[in-house]
Tab-separated table of C-alpha atoms and ligand atoms in Angstrom:
chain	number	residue	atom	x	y	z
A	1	UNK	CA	0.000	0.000	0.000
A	2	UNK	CA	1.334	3.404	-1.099
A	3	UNK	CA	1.409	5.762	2.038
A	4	UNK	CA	1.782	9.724	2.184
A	5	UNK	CA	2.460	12.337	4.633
A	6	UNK	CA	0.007	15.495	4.932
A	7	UNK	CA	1.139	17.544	7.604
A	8	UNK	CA	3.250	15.199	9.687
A	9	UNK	CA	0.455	12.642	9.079
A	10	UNK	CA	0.991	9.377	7.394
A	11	UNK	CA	-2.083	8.279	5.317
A	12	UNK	CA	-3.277	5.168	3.763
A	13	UNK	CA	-3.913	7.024	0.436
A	14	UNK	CA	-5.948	4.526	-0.884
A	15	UNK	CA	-8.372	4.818	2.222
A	16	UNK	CA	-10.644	8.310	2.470
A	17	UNK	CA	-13.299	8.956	4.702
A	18	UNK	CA	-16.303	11.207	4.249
A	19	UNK	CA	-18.932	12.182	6.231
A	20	UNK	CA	-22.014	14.440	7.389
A	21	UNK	CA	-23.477	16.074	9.814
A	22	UNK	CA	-26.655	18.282	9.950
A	23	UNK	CA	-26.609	21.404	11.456
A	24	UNK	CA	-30.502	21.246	12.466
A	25	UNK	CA	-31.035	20.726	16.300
A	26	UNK	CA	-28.314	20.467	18.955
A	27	UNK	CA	-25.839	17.762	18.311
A	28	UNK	CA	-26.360	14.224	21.336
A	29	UNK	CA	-24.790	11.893	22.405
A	30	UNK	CA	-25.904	9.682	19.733
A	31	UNK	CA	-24.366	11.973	17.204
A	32	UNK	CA	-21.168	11.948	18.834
A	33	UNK	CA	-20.881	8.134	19.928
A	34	UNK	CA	-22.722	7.310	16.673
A	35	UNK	CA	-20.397	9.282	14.471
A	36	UNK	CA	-18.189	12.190	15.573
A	37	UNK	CA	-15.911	9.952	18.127
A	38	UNK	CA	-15.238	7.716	15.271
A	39	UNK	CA	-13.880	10.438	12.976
A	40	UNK	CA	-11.775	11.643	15.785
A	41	UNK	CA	-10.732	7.766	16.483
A	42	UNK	CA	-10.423	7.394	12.518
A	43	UNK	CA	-8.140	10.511	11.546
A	44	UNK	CA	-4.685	9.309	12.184
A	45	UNK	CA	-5.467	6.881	9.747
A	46	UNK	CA	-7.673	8.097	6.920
A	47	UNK	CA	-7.748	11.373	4.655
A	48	UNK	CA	-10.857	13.003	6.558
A	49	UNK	CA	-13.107	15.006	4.631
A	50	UNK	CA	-15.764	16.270	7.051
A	51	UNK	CA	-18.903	18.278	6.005
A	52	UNK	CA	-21.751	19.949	7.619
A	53	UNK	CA	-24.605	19.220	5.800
A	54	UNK	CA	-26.923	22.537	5.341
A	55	UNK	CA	-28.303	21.687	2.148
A	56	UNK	CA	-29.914	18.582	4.213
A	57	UNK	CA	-30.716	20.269	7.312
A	58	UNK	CA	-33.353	22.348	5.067
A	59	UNK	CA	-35.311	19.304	3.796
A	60	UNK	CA	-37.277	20.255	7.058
A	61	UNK	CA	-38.371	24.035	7.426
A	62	UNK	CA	-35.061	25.760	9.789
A	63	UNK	CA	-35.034	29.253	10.232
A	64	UNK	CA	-32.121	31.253	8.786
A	65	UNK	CA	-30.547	32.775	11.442
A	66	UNK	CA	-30.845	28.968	13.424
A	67	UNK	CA	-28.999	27.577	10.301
A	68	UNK	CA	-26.241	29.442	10.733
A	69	UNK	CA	-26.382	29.030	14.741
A	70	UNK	CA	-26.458	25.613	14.459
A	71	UNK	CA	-23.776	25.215	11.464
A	72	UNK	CA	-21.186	27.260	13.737
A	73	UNK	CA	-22.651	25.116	16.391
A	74	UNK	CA	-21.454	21.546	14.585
A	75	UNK	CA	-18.239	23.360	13.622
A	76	UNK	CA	-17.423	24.025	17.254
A	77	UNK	CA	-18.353	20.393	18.547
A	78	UNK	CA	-16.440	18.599	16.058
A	79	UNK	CA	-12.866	20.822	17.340
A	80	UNK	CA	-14.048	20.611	20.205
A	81	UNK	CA	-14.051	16.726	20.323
A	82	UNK	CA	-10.710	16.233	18.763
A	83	UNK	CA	-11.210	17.162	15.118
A	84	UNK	CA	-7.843	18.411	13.806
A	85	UNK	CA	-8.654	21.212	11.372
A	86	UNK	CA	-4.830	20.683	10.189
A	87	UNK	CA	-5.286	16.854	8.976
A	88	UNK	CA	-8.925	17.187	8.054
A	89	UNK	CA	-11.139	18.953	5.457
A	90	UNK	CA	-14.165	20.174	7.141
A	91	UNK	CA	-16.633	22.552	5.227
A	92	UNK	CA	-20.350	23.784	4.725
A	93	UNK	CA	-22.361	21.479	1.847
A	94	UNK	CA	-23.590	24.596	0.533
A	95	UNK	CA	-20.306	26.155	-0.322
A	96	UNK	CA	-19.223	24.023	-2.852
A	97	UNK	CA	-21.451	23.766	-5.615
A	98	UNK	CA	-20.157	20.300	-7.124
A	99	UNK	CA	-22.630	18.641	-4.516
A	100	UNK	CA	-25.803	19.563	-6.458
A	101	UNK	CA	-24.456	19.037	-9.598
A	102	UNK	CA	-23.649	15.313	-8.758
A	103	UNK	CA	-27.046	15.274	-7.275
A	104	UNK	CA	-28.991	15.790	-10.501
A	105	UNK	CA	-26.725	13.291	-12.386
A	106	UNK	CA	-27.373	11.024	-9.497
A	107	UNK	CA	-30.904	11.192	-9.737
A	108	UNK	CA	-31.192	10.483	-13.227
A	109	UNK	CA	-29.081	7.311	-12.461
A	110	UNK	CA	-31.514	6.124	-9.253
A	111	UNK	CA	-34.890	4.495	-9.416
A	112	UNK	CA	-38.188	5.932	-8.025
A	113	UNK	CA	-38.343	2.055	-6.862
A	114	UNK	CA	-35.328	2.356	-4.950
A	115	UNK	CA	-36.089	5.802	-2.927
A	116	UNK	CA	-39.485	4.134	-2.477
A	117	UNK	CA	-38.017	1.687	-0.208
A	118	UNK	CA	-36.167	4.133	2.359
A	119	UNK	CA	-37.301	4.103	5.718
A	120	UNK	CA	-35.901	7.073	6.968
A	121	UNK	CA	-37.800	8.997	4.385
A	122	UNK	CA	-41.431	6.950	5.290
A	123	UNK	CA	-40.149	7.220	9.217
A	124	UNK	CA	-39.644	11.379	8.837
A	125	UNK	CA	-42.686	12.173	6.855
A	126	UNK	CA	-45.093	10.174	9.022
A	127	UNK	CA	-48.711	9.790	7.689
A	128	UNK	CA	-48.795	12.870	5.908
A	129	UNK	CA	-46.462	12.573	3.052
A	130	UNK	CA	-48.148	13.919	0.317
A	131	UNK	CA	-46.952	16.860	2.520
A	132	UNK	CA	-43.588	16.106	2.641
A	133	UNK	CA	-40.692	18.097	0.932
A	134	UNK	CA	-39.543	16.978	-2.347
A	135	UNK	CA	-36.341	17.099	-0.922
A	136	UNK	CA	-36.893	14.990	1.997
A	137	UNK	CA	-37.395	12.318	-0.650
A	138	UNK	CA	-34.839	12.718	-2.645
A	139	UNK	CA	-32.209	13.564	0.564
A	140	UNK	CA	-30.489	10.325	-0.172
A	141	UNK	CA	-29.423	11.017	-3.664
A	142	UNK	CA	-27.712	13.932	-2.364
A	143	UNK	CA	-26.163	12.032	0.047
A	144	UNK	CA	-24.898	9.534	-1.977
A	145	UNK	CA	-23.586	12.589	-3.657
A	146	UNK	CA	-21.798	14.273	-1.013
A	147	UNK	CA	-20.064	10.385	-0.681
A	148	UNK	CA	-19.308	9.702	-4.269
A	149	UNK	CA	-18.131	12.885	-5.053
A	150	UNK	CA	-15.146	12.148	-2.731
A	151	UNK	CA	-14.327	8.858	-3.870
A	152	UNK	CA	-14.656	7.742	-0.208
A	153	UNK	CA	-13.705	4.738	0.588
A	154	UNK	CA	-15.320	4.667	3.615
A	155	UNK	CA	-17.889	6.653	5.766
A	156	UNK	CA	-18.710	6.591	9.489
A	157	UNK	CA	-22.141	6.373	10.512
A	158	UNK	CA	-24.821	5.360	13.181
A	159	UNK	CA	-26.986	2.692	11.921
A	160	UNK	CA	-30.011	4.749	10.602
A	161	UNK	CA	-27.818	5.196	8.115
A	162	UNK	CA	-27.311	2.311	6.627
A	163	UNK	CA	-30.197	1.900	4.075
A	164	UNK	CA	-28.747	5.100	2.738
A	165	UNK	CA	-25.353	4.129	2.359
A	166	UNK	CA	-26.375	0.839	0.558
A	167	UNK	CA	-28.656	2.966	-1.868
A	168	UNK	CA	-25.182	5.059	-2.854
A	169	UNK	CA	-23.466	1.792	-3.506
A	170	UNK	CA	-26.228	0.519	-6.215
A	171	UNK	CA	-26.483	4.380	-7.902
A	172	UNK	CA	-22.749	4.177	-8.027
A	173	UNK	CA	-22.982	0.433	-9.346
A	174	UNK	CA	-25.722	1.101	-11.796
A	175	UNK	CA	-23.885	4.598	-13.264
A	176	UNK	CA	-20.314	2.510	-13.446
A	177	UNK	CA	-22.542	-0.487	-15.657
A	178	UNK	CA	-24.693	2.607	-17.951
A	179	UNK	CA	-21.307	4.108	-19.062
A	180	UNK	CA	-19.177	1.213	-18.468
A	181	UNK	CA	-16.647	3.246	-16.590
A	182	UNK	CA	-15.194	2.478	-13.117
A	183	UNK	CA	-15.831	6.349	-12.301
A	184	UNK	CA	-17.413	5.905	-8.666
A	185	UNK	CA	-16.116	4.099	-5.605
A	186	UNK	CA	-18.289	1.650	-3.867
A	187	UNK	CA	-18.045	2.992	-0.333
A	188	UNK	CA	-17.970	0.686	2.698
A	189	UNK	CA	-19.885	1.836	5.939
A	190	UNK	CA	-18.093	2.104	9.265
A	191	UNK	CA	-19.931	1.244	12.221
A	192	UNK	CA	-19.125	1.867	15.743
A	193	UNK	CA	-19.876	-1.685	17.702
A	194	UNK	CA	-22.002	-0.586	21.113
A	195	UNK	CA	-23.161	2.689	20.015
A	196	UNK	CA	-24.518	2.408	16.371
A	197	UNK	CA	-27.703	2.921	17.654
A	198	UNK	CA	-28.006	5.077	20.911
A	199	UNK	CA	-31.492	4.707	21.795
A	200	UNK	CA	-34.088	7.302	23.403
A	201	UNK	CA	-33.693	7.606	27.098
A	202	UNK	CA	-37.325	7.853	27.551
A	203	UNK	CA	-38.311	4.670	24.959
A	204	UNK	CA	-35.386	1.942	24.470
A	205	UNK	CA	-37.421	0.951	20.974
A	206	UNK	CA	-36.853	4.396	19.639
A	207	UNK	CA	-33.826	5.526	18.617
A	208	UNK	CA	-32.447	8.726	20.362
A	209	UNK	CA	-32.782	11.819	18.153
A	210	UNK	CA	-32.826	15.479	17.481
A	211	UNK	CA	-36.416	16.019	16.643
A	212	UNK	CA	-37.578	13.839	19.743
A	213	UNK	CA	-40.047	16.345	21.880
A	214	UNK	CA	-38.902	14.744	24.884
A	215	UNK	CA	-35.506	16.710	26.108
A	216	UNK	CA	-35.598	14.216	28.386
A	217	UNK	CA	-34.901	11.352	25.744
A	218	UNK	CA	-31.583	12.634	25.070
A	219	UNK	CA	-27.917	13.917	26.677
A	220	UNK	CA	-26.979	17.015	24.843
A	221	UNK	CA	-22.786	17.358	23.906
A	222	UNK	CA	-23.692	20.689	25.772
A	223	UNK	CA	-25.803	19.861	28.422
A	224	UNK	CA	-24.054	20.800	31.559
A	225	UNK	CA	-23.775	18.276	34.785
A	226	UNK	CA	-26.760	19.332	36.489
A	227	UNK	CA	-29.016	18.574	33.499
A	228	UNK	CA	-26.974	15.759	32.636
A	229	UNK	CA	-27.307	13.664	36.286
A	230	UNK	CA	-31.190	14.766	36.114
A	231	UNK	CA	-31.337	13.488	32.434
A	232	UNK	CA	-29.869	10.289	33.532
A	233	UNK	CA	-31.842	9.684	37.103
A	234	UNK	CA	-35.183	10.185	35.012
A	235	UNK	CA	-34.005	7.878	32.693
A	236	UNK	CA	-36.328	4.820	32.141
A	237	UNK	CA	-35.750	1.380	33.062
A	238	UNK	CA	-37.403	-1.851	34.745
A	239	UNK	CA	-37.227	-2.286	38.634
A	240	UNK	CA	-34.940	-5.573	38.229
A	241	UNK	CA	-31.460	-5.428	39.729
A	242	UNK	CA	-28.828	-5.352	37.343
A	243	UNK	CA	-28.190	-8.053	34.230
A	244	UNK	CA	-25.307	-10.325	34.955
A	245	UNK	CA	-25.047	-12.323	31.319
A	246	UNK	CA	-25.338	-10.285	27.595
A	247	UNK	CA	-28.540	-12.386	26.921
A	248	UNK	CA	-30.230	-10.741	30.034
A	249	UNK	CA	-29.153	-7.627	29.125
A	250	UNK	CA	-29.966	-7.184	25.329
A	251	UNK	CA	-33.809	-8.688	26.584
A	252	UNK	CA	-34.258	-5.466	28.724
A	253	UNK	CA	-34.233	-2.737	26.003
A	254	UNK	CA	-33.685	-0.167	28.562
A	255	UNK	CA	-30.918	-0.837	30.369
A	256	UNK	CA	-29.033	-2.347	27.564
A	257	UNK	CA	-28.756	1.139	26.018
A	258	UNK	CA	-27.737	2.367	28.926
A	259	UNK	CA	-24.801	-0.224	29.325
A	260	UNK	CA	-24.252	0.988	25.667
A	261	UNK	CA	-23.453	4.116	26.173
A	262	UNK	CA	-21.666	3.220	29.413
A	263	UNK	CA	-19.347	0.838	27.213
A	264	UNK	CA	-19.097	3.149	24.378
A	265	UNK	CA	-18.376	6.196	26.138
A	266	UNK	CA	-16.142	5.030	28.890
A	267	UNK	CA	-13.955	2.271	26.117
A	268	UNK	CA	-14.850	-0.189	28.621
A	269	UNK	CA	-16.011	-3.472	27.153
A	270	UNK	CA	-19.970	-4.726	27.497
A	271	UNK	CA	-18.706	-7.726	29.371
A	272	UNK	CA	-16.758	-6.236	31.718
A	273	UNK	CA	-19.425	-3.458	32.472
A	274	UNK	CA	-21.944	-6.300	33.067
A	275	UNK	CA	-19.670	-8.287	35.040
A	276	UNK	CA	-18.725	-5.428	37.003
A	277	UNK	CA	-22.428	-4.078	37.803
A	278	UNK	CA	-24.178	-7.944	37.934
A	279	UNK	CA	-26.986	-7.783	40.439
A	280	UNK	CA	-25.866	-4.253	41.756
A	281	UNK	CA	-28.822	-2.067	41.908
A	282	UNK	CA	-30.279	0.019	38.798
A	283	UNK	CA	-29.482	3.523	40.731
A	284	UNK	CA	-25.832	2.670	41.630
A	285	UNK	CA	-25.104	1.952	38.330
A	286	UNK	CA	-26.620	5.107	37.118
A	287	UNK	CA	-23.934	7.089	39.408
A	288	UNK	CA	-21.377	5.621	37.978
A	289	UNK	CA	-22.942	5.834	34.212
A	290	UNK	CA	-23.872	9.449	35.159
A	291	UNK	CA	-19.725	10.163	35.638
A	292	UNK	CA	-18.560	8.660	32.957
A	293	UNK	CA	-21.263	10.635	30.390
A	294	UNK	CA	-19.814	13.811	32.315
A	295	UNK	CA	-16.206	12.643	31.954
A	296	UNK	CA	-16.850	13.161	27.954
A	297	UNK	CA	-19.510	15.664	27.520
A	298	UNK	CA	-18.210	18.250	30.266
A	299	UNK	CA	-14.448	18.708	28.506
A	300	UNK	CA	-16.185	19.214	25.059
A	301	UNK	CA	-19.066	21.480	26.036
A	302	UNK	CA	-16.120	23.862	27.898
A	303	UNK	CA	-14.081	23.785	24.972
A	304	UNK	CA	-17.452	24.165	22.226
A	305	UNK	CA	-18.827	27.215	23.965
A	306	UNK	CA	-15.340	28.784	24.371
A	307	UNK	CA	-15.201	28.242	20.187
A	308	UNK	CA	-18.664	29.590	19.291
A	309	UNK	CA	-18.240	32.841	20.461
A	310	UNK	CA	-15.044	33.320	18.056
A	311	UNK	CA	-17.183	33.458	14.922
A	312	UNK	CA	-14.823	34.499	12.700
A	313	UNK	CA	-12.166	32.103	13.179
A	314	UNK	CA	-15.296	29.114	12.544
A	315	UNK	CA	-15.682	31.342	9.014
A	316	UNK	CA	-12.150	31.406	8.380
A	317	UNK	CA	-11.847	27.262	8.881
A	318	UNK	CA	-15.527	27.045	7.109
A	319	UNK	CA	-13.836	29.124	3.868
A	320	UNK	CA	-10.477	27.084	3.931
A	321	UNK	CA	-12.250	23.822	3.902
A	322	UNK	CA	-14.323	24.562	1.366
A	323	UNK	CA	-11.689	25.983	-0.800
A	324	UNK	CA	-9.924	22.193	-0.037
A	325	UNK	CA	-12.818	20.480	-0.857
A	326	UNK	CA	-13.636	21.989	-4.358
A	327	UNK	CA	-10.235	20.854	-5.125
A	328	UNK	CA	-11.168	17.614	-5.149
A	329	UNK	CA	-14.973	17.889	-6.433
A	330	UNK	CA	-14.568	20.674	-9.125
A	331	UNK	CA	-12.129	17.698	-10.747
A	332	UNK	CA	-14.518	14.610	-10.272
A	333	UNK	CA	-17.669	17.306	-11.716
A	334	UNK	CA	-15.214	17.754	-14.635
A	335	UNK	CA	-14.440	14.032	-15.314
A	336	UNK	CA	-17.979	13.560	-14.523
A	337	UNK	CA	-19.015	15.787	-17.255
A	338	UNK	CA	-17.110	14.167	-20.195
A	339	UNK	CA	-17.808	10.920	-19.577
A	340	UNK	CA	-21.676	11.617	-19.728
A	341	UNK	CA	-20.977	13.987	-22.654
A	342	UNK	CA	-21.303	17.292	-21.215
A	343	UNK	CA	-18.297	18.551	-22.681
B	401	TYM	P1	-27.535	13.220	11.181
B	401	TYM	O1	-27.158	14.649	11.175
B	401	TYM	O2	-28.946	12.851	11.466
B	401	TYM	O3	-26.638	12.439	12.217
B	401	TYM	C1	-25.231	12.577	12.206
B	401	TYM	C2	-24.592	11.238	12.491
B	401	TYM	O4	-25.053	10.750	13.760
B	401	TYM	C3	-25.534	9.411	13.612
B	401	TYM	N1	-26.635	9.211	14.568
B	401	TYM	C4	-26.637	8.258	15.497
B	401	TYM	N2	-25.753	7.298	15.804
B	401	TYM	C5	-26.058	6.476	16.831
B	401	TYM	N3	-27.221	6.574	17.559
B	401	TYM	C6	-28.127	7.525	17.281
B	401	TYM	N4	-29.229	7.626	18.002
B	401	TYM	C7	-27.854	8.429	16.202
B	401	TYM	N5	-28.531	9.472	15.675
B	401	TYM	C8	-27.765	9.935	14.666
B	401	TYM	C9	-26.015	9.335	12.179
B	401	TYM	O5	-26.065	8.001	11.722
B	401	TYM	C10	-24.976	10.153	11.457
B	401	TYM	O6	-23.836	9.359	11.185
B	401	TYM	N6	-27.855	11.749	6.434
B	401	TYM	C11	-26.935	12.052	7.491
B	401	TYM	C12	-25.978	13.187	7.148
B	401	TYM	C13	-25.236	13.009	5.866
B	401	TYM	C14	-24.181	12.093	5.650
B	401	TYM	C15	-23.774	12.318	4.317
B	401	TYM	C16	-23.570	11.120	6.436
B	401	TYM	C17	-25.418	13.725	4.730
B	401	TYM	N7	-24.546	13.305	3.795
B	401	TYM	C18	-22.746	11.556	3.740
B	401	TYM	C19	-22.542	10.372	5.854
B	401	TYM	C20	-22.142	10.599	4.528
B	401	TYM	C21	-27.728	12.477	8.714
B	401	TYM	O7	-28.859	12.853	8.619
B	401	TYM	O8	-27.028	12.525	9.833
């Protein structure tokens, strides 16, 4: 494998990751256990191309001024948790234009049978879809866009993700076999093993998210420790003592999230947590859940809010990333182009 240095970095150059974030909401614990703490875990490793997906966030009415909030918001969370802004790209979706344009191309290339079948898009727009934004149907395409324009190799997600990334593997299959060209990578997802799914802390069926009206179903990156400890005493859960085997555990939906995001957030394996809490009692394991959530959040929220005040410096990295990134797209739009006879 041919290496290269960036910065001091070594990189597997055939290996690059990309992947998104939307600035709508306030980023949880989910997000970052899901996703973000991967890229961090990921960047020594992999060219990192990072984006905050805007163009996404507006399939769903945001207001304006929120957009940007929550953009600089993302920015800030994703330094704040480790990102290097030297070794990565990170940029705004709507700065660089190439996205779009794939998008179109992409769309002629995927099947109304194939968008048909994504849950996400059935899950968001509930009964009323004949309601629903065109975009929110067509979101994925412009995912697989964001991917493919990259030639990522790989892309770190939660698990809701999945049926999305599997949809940008058969658009890029089906335009390679239309023009017989190996023009797009097939990417590969990249799960993280207890914390693919973090589930609501109010509903251990439901998976925890942004649009949830229950604050209480979800630990914020910026919640502080008060909120945090409250968040996690109301949590829900059965009146049992603690599991001592896997099997008990993964049959009480509740508490096996919560030994999730013990496991995920503290490194510690999910054996070892249920071997060390077997039989203990539900609230004494809570304590000890309730420090080790603070022992990641707290750091991050300090260093976030410090960030978000400096507005201009999250412009200036904003600017240079996308300036990076169109290096790379502008190219593959180009290629793109004369292979489907555009130019
Ligand atoms: P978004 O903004 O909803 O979520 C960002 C990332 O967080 C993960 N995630 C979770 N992981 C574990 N448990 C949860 N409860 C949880 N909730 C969210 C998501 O899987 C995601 O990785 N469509 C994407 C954004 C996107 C993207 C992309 C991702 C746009 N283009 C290209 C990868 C590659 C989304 O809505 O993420």
């Amino acid at each position: 494998m041919l290496n290269y240095i960036l910065n001091g970095v070594i990189f597997m150059a055939d290996k690059r990751i990309f992947s998104g974030v939307q600035p709508s909401g306030s980023i949880h614990i989910g997000n970052y256990l899901g996703a973000i703490k991967q890229f961090v875990d990921n960047q020594n490793q992999y060219e990192s191309i990072f984006s905050i997906v805007d163009l996404h966030a507006i399939t769903v009415w945001q207001e304006p001024e929120e957009l940007i909030n929550s953009t600089h918001n993302v920015l800030a969370l994703f330094i704040a948790s480790g990102l290097s802004i030297e070794k990565n790209i990170i940029f705004k979706q709507s700065a660089v234009v190439e996205h779009t344009q794939l998008s179109w191309v992409l769309g002629c290339t995927a099947r109304m049978g194939w968008l048909n079948r994504m849950t996400q898009f059935k899950d968001k727009a509930g009964k009323n879809k004949e309601n629903a934004s065109i975009g929110l149907y067509t979101y994925p395409i412009l995912m697989a866009a964001d991917i493919l324009l990259y030639s990522a190799t790989h892309v770190p997600v939660g698990d809701d993700q999945k049926q999305h990334l599997e949809l940008a593997r058969d658009i890029a299959n089906k335009f390679n076999t239309d023009y017989k060209k190996d023009f797009f990578l097939l990417p590969q997802p990249i799960f993280n093993k207890n914390s693919t799914r973090v589930m609501s802390l109010r509903d251990g069926s439901n998976k925890m998210s942004k649009s949830d009206i229950s604050e209480y179903s979800r630990i914020l990156m910026t919640d502080n420790n008060d909120i945090i400890t409250k968040k996690i005493k109301k949590a829900k859960t059965d009146s049992l003592k603690m599991p001592d085997t896997i099997k008990d555990a993964e049959s009480r939906l509740e508490i096996n999230n919560l030994i999730n995001i013990y496991s995920a957030s503290s490194g510690i394996d999910k054996q070892l947590v249920i071997d060390d809490f077997a039989l203990k009692d539900i609230i004494d394991f809570k304590k000890s859940l309730t420090e080790v959530i603070i022992e990641v959040v707290e750091p991050i929220a300090l260093e976030a809010n410090k960030l978000i005040n400096d507005k201009k410096y999250l412009e200036v990295i904003l600017k240079e990333g996308a300036e990076q990134a169109r290096e790379i797209s502008s190219k593959k739009i180009s290629d793109l182009y004369s292979i489907i006879g555009m130019i």
